[in-house]
PDB file of C-alpha atoms in Angstrom:
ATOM      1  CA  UNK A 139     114.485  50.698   1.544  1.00 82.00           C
ATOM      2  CA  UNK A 140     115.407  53.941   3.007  1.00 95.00           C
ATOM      3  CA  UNK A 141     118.821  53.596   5.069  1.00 97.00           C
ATOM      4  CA  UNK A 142     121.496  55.506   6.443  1.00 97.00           C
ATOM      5  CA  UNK A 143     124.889  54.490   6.403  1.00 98.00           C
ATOM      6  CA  UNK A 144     127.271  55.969   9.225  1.00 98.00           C
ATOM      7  CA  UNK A 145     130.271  56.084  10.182  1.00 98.00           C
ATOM      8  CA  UNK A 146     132.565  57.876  13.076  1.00 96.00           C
ATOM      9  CA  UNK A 147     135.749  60.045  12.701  1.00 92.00           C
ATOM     10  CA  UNK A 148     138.428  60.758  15.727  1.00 90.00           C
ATOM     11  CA  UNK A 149     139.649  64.398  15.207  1.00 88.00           C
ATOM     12  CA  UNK A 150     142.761  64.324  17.495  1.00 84.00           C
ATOM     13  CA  UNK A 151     144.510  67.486  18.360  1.00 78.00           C
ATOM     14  CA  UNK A 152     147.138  67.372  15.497  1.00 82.00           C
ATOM     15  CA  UNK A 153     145.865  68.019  11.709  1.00 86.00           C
ATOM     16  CA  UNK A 154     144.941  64.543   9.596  1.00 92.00           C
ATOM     17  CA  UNK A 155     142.927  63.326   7.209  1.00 95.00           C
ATOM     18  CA  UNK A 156     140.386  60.668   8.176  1.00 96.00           C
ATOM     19  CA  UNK A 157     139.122  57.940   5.468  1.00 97.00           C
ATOM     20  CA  UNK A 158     135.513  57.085   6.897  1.00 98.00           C
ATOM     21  CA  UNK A 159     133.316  53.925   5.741  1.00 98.00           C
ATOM     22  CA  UNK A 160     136.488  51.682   5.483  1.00 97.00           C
ATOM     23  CA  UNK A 161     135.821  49.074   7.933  1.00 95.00           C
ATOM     24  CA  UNK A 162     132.936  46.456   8.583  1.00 95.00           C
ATOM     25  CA  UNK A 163     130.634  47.015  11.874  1.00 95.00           C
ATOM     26  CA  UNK A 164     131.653  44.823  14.282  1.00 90.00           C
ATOM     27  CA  UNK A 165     134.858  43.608  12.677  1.00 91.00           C
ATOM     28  CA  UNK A 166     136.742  44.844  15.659  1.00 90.00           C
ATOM     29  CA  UNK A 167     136.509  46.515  19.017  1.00 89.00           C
ATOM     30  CA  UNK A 168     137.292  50.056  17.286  1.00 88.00           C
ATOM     31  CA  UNK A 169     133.810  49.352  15.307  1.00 90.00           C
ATOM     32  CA  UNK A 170     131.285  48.845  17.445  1.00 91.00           C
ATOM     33  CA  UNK A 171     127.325  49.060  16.271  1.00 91.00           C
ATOM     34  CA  UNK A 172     127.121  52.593  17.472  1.00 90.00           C
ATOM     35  CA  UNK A 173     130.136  53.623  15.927  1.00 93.00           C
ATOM     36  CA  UNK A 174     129.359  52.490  12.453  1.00 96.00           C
ATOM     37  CA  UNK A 175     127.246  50.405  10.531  1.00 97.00           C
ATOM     38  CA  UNK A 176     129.316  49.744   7.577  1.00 97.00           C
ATOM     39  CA  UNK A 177     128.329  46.629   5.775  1.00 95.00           C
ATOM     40  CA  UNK A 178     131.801  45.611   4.091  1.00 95.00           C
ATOM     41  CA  UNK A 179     135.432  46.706   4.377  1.00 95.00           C
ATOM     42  CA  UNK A 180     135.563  50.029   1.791  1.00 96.00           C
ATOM     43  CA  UNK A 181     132.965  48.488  -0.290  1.00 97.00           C
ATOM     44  CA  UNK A 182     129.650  47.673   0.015  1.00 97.00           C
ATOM     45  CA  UNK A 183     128.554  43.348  -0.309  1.00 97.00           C
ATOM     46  CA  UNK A 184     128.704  42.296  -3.976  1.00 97.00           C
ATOM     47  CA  UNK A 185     124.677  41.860  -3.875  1.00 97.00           C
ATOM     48  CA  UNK A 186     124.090  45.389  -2.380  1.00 98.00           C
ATOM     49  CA  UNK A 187     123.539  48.802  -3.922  1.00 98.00           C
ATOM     50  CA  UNK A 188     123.237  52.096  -2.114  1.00 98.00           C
ATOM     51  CA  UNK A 189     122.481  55.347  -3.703  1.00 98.00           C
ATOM     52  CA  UNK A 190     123.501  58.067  -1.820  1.00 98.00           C
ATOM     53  CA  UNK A 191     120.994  61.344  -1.805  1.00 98.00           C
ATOM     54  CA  UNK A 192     122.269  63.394   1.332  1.00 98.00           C
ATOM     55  CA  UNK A 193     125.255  64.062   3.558  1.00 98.00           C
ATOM     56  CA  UNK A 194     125.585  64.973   6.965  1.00 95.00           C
ATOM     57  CA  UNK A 195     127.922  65.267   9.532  1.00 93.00           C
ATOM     58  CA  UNK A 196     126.895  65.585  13.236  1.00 88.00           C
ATOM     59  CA  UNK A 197     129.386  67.139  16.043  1.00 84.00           C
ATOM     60  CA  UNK A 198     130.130  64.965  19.105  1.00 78.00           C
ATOM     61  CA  UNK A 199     127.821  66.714  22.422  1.00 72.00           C
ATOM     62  CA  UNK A 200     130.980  67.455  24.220  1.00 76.00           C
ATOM     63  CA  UNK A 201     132.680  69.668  21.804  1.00 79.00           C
ATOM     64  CA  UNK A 202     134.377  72.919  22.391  1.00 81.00           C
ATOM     65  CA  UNK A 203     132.596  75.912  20.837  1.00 79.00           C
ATOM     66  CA  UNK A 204     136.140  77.048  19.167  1.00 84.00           C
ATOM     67  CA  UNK A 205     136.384  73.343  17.711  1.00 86.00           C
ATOM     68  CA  UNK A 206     133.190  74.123  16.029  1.00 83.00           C
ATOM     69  CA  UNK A 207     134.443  76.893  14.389  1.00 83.00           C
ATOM     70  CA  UNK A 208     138.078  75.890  13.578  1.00 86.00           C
ATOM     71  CA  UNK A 209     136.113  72.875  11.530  1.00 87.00           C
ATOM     72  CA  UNK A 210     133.690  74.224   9.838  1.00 87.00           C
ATOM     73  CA  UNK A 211     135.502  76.850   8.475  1.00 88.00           C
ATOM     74  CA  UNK A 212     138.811  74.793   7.303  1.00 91.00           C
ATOM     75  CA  UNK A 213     137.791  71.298   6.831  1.00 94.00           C
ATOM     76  CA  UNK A 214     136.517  69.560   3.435  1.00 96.00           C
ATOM     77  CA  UNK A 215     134.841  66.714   2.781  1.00 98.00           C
ATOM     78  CA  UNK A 216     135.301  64.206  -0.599  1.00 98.00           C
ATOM     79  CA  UNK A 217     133.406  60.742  -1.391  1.00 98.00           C
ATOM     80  CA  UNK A 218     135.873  58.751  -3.415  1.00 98.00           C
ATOM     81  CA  UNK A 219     134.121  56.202  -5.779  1.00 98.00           C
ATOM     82  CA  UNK A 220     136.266  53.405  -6.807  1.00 97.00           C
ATOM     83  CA  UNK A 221     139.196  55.852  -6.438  1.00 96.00           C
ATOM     84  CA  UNK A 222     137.656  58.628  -8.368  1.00 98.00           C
ATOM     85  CA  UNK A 223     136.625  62.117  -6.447  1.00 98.00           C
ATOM     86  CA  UNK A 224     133.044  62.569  -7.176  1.00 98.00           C
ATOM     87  CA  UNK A 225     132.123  65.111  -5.091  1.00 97.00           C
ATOM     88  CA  UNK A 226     133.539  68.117  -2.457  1.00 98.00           C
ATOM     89  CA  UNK A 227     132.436  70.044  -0.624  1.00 97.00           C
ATOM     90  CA  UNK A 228     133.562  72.485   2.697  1.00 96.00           C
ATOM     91  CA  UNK A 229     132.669  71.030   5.743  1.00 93.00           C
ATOM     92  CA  UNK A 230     129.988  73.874   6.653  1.00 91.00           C
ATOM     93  CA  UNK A 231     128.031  72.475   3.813  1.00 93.00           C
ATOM     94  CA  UNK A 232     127.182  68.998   5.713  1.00 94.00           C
ATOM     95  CA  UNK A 233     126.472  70.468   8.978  1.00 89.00           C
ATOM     96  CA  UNK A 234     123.261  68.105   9.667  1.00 85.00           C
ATOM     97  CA  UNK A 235     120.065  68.785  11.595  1.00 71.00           C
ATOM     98  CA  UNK A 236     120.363  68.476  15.671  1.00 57.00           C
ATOM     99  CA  UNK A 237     124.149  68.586  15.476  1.00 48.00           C
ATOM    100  CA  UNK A 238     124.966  71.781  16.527  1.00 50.00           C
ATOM    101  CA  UNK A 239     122.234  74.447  17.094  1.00 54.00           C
ATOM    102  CA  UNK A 240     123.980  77.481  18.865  1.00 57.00           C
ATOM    103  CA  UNK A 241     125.740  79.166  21.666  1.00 58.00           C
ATOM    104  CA  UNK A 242     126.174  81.747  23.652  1.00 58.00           C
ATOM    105  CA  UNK A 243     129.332  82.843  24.837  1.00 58.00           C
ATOM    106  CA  UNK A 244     130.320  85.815  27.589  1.00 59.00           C
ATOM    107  CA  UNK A 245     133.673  88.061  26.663  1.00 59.00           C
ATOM    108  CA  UNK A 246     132.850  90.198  29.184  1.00 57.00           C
ATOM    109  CA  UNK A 247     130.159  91.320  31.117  1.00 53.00           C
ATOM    110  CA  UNK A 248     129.188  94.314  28.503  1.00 51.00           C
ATOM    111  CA  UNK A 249     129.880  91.906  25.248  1.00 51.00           C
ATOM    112  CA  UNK A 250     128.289  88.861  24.068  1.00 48.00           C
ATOM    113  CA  UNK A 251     127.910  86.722  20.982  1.00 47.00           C
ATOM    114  CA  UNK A 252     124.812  84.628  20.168  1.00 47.00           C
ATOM    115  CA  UNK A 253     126.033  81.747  17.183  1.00 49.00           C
ATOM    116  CA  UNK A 254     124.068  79.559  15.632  1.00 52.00           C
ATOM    117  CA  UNK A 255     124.907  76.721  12.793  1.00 54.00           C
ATOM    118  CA  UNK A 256     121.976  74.566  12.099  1.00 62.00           C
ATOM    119  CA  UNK A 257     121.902  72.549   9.004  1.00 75.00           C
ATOM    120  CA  UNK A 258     119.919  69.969   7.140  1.00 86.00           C
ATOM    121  CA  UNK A 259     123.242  68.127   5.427  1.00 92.00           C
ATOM    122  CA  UNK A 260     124.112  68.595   1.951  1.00 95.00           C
ATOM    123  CA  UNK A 261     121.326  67.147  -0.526  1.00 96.00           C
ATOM    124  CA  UNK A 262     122.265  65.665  -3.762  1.00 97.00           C
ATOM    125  CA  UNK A 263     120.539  66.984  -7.620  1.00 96.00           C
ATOM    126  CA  UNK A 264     121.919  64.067  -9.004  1.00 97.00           C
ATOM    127  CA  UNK A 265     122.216  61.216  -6.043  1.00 98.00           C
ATOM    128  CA  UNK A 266     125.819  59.353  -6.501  1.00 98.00           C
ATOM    129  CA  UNK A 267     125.209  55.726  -6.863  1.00 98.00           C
ATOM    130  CA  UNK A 268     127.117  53.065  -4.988  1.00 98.00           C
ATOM    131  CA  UNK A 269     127.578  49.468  -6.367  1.00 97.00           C
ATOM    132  CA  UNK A 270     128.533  46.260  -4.160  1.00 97.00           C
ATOM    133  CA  UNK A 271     132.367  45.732  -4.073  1.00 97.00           C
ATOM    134  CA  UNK A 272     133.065  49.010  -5.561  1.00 97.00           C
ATOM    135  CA  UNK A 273     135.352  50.719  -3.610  1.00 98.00           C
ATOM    136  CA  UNK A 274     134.468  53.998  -1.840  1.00 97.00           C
ATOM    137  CA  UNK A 275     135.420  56.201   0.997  1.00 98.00           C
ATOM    138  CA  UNK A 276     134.493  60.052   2.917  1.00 98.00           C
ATOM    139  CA  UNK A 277     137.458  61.304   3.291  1.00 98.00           C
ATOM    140  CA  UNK A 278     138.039  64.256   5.691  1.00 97.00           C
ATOM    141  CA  UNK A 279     140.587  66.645   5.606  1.00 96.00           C
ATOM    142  CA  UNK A 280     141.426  68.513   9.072  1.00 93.00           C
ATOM    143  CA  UNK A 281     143.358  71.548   8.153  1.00 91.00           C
ATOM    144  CA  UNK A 282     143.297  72.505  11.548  1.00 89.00           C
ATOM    145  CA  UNK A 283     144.659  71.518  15.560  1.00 87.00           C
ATOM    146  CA  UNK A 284     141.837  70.882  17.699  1.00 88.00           C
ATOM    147  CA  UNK A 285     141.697  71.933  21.378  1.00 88.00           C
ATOM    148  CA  UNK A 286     140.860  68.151  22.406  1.00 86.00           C
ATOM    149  CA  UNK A 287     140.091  65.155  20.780  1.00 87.00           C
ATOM    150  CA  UNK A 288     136.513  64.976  18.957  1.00 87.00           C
ATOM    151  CA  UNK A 289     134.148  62.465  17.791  1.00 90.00           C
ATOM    152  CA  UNK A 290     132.448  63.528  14.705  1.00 91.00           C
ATOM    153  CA  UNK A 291     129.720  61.435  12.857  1.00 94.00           C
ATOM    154  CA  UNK A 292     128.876  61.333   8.847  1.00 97.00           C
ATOM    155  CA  UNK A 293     125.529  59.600   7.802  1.00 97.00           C
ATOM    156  CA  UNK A 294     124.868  58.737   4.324  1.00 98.00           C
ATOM    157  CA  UNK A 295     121.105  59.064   3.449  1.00 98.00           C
ATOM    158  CA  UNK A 296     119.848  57.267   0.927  1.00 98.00           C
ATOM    159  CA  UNK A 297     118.422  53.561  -0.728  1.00 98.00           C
ATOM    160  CA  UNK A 298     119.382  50.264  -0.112  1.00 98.00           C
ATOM    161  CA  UNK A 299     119.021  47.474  -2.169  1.00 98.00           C
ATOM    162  CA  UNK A 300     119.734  44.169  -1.129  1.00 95.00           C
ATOM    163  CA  UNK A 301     119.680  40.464  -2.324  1.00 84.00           C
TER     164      UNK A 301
END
């Protein structure tokens, strides 16, 4: 069935690299339902299979413009596969759909800048496959100090097989 798999990183204001998909939905106040819906702890349920055709990463409503920025041009993304890097890829490159579709910002009264960063994720040729208690991870590296703590989401795309 088609499913997406998500899961939410805390930038903080210090640099730090985040290891998403690593614990269960529910399995704790810190992973709430809307948070993520991880179905295991850094694997998937022995009887489940996901294969993963798309990336993307959506940008928390409340962010500041220069946070934007300061990501998506320093920050990279990896998917570890049962501790093997199988894929990365610069954080511009995931940018999903609705996430962050421009801005307008004043200097001055005689200068302006109009910026816009809409994406549609990151879309896999060859879709990376993702077999029940095989361990796996996104793993986020924040090269950069933010201006105040950020949620940022990454959803998985893909096929789930269960049973």
């Amino acid at each position: 069935m088609d499913w997406c798999l998500w899961d939410v990183a805390s930038f903080g204001t210090a640099a730090a690299v985040h290891e998403l998909f690593q614990n269960r939905s529910g399995s704790d106040s810190n992973n709430p339902k809307h948070k993520t819906n991880m179905r295991g702890s850094g694997s998937l349920p022995v009887n489940e299979k996901f294969t993963i055709r798309k990336i993307g990463l959506q940008f928390d409503n409340q962010v500041a413009l220069a946070d934007v920025f300061a990501l998506t041009d320093s920050a990279y993304v990896e998917i570890v596969v049962s501790d093997r890097i199988v894929c990365e890829l610069p954080l511009i490159a995931i940018v999903d759909r609705n996430s962050y579709n421009g801005a307008i910002e004043l200097a001055s009264a005689a200068a302006q800048a109009a910026i816009g960063r809409p994406g549609d994720g990151y879309g896999f040729r060859e879709p990376i496959e993702l077999s029940g208690g095989d361990s796996f991870s996104v793993r986020i590296t924040q090269t950069t100090v933010l201006s105040a703590a950020e949620d940022v989401r990454v959803n998985l795309y893909g096929d789930l097989v269960t049973g």
